[in-house]
Tab-separated table of C-alpha atoms in Angstrom:
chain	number	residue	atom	x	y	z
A	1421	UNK	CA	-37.780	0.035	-3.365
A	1422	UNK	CA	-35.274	-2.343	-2.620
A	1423	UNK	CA	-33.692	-5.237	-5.110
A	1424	UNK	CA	-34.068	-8.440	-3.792
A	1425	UNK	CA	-31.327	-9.283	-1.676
A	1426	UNK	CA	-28.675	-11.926	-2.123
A	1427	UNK	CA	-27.460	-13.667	1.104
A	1428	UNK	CA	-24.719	-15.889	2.161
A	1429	UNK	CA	-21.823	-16.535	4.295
A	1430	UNK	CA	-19.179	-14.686	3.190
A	1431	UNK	CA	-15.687	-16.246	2.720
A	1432	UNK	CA	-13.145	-14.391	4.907
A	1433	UNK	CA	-10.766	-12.523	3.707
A	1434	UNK	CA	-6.809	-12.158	4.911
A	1435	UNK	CA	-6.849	-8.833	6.792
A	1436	UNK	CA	-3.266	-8.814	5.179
A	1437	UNK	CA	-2.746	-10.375	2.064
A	1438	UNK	CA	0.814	-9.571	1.798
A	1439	UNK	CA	3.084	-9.789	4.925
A	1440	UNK	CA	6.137	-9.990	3.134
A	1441	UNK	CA	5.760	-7.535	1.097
A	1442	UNK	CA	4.607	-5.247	3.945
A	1443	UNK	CA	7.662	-6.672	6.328
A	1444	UNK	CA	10.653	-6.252	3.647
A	1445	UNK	CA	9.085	-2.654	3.125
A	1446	UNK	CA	8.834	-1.518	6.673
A	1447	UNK	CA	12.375	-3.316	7.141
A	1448	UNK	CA	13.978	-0.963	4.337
A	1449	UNK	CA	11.975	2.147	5.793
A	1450	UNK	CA	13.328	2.152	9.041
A	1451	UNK	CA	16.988	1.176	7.424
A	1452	UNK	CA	16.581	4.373	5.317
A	1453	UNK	CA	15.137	6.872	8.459
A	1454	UNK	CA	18.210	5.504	10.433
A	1455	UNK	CA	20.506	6.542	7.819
A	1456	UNK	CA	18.678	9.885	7.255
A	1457	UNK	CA	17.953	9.037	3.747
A	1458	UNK	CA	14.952	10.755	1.636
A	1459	UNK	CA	14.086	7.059	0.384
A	1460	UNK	CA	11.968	6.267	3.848
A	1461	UNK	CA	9.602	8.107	2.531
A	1462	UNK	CA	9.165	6.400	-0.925
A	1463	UNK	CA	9.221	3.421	1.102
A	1464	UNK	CA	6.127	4.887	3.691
A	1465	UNK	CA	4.126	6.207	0.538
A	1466	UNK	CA	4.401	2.222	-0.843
A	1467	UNK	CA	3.299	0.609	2.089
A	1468	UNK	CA	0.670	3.075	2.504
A	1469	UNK	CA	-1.161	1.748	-0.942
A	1470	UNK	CA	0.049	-1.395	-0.189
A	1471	UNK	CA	-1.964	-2.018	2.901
A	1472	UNK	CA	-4.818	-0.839	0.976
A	1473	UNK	CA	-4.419	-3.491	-1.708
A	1474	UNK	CA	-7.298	-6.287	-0.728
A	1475	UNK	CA	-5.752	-9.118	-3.567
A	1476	UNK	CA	-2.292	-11.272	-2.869
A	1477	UNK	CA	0.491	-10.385	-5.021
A	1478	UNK	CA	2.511	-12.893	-6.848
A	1479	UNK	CA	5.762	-11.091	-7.374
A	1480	UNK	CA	7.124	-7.290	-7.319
A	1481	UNK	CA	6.552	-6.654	-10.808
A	1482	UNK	CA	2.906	-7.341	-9.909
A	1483	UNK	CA	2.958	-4.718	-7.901
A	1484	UNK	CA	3.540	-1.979	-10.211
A	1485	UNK	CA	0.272	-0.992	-10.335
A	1486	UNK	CA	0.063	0.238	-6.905
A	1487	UNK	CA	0.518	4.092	-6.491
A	1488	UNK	CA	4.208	4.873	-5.569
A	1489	UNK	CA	5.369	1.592	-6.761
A	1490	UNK	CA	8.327	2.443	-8.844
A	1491	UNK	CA	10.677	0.234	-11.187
A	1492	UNK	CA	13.181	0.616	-8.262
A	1493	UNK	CA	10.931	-0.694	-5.287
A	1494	UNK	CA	9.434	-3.201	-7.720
A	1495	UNK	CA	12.779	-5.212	-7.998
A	1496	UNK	CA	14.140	-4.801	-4.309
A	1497	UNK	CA	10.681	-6.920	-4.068
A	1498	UNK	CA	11.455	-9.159	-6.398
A	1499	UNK	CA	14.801	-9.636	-5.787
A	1500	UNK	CA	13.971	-10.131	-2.285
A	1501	UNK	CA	11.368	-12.494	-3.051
A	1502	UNK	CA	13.624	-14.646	-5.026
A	1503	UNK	CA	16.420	-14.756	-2.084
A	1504	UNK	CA	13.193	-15.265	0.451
A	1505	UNK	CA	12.029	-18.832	-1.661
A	1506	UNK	CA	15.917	-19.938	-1.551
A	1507	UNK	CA	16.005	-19.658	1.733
A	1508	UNK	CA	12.658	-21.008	2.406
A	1509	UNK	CA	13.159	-24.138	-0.525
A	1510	UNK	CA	10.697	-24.428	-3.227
A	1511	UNK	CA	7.642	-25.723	-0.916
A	1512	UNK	CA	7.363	-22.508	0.791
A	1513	UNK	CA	6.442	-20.888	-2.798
A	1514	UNK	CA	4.450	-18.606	-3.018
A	1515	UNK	CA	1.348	-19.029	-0.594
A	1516	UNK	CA	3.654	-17.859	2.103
A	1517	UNK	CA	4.121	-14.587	0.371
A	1518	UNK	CA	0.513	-14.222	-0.882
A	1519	UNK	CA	-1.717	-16.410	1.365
A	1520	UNK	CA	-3.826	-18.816	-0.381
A	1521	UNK	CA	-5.140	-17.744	-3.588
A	1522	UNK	CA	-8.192	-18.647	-5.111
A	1523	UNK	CA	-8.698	-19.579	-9.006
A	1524	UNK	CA	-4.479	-19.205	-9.561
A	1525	UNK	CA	-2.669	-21.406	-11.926
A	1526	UNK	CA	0.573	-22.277	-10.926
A	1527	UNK	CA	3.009	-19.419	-10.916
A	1528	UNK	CA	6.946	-21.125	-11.892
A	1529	UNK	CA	7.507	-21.799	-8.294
A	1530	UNK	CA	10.536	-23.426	-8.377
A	1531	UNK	CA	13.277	-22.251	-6.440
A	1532	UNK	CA	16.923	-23.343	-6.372
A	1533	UNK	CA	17.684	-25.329	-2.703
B	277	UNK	CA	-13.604	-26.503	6.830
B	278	UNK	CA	-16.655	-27.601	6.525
B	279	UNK	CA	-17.547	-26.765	9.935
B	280	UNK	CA	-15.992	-23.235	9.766
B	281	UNK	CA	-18.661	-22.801	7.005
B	282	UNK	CA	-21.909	-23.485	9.317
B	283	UNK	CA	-20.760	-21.083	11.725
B	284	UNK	CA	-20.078	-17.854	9.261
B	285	UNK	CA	-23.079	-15.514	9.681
B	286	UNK	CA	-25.221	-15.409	6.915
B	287	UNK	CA	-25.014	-11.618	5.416
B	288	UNK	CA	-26.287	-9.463	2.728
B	289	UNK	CA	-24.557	-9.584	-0.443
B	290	UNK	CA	-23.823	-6.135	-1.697
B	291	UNK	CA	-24.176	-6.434	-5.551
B	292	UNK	CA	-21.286	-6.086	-7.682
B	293	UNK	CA	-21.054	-2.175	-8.701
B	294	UNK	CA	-21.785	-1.104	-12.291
B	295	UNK	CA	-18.470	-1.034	-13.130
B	296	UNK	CA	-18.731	-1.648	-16.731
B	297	UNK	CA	-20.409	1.811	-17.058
B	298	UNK	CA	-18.148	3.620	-15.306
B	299	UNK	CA	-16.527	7.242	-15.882
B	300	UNK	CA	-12.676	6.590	-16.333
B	301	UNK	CA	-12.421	9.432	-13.586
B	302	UNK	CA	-15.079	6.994	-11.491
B	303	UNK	CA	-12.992	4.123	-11.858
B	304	UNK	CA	-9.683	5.991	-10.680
B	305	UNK	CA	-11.324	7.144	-7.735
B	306	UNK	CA	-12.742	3.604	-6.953
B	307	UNK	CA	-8.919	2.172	-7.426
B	308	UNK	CA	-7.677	4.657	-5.736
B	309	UNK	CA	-9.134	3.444	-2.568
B	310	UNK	CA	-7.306	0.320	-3.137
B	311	UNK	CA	-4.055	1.957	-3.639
B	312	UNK	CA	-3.886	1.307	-7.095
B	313	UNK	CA	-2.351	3.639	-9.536
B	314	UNK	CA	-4.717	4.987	-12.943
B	315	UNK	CA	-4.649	2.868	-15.538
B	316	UNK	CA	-5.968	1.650	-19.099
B	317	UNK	CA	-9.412	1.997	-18.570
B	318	UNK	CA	-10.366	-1.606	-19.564
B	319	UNK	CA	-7.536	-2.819	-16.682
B	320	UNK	CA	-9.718	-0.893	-14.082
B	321	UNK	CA	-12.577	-2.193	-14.909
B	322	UNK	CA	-11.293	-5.626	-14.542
B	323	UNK	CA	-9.004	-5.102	-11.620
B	324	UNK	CA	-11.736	-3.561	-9.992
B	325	UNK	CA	-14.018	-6.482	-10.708
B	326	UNK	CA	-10.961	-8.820	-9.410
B	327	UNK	CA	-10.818	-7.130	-6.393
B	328	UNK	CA	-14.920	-7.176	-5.950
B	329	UNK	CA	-14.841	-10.793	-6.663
B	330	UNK	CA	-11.914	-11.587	-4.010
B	331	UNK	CA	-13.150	-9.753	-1.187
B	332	UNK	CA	-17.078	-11.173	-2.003
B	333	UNK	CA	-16.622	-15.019	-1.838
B	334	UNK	CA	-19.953	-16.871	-0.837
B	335	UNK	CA	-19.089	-20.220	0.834
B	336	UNK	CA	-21.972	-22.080	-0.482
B	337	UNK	CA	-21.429	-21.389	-3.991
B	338	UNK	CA	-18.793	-24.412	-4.582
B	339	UNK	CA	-19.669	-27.611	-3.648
B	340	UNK	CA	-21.897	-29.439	-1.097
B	341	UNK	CA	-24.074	-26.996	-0.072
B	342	UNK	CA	-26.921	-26.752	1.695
B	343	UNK	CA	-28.655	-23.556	0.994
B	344	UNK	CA	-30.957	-22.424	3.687
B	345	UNK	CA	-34.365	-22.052	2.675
């Protein structure tokens, strides 16, 4: 027997929810394979559970809780992402890094011109 | 918008999973599909209801809408 079903359009959602993320990554994979360092693969296991992650992420630290996120990886992103909104002045924020959120509250999005 | 909203199919709704009641080994193996690390069992439960909730939005549940009978 089947519960009664619920329908309705479903919002789409961002077949990538992070681009950054998954650009500075890739960037800083192939920089380590070039070099011959052991590091592209840390950076290939992280963008593997990365483009599994469905939700936006507001900052590196955020992304912790992915598997093969370490401390390390965490603040190249966030370090990154800082450098990325100077460049970009405060109106490019945050939605560029995380596409439109729904339900957020304003994350500090202030960044120095 | 507004028009982008009239021309989404109209789909089943897959109920939200039990979550709640979930096996802390359950609830890994859910997040893990998501690429999420194990964590604090309360923190799966809700990430794992964040991540429900994201990816199943209904249009018509904000404002003006016109439910089809």
């Amino acid at each position: 027997m089947a519960a009664p079903q619920r329908l309705g359009r479903k919002k789409p959602v961002p077949s990538c929810p992070n681009p950054l993320f998954v650009q500075w990554l890739t960037e800083w994979r192939d920089e380590a394979a070039e070099k011959g360092k052991k590091t592209q693969f840390v950076y290939q296991r992280a963008l593997g559970s990365l483009r599994r992650y469905p939700l936006p992420l507001r900052s590196g630290r955020e992304a912790a809780i992915l598997q093969h996120f370490g401390d390390g990886i965490c603040r190249r992103l966030d370090e990154r992402l800082e450098r990325h909104r100077a460049e970009q002045g405060a109106d490019a924020g945050f939605e560029a890094v995380a596409g439109a959120s729904p339900s957020r509250v304003g994350q500090e999005s202030d960044a120095p011109s | 918008d507004c028009h982008k909203r009239n021309q989404l199919p109209i789909v089943p709704i897959t109920p939200i999973p039990a979550y709640s009641i979930m096996e802390t080994p359950a609830l890994k193996k859910e997040l893990k599909r998501f690429g999420v690390r194990p964590l604090p069992k309360r923190q799966m439960v809700l990430k794992l209801k964040e991540i429900f909730q994201y990816t199943h939005q209904i249009m018509s549940s904000d404002s003006e809408d016109e439910i089809p009978a």
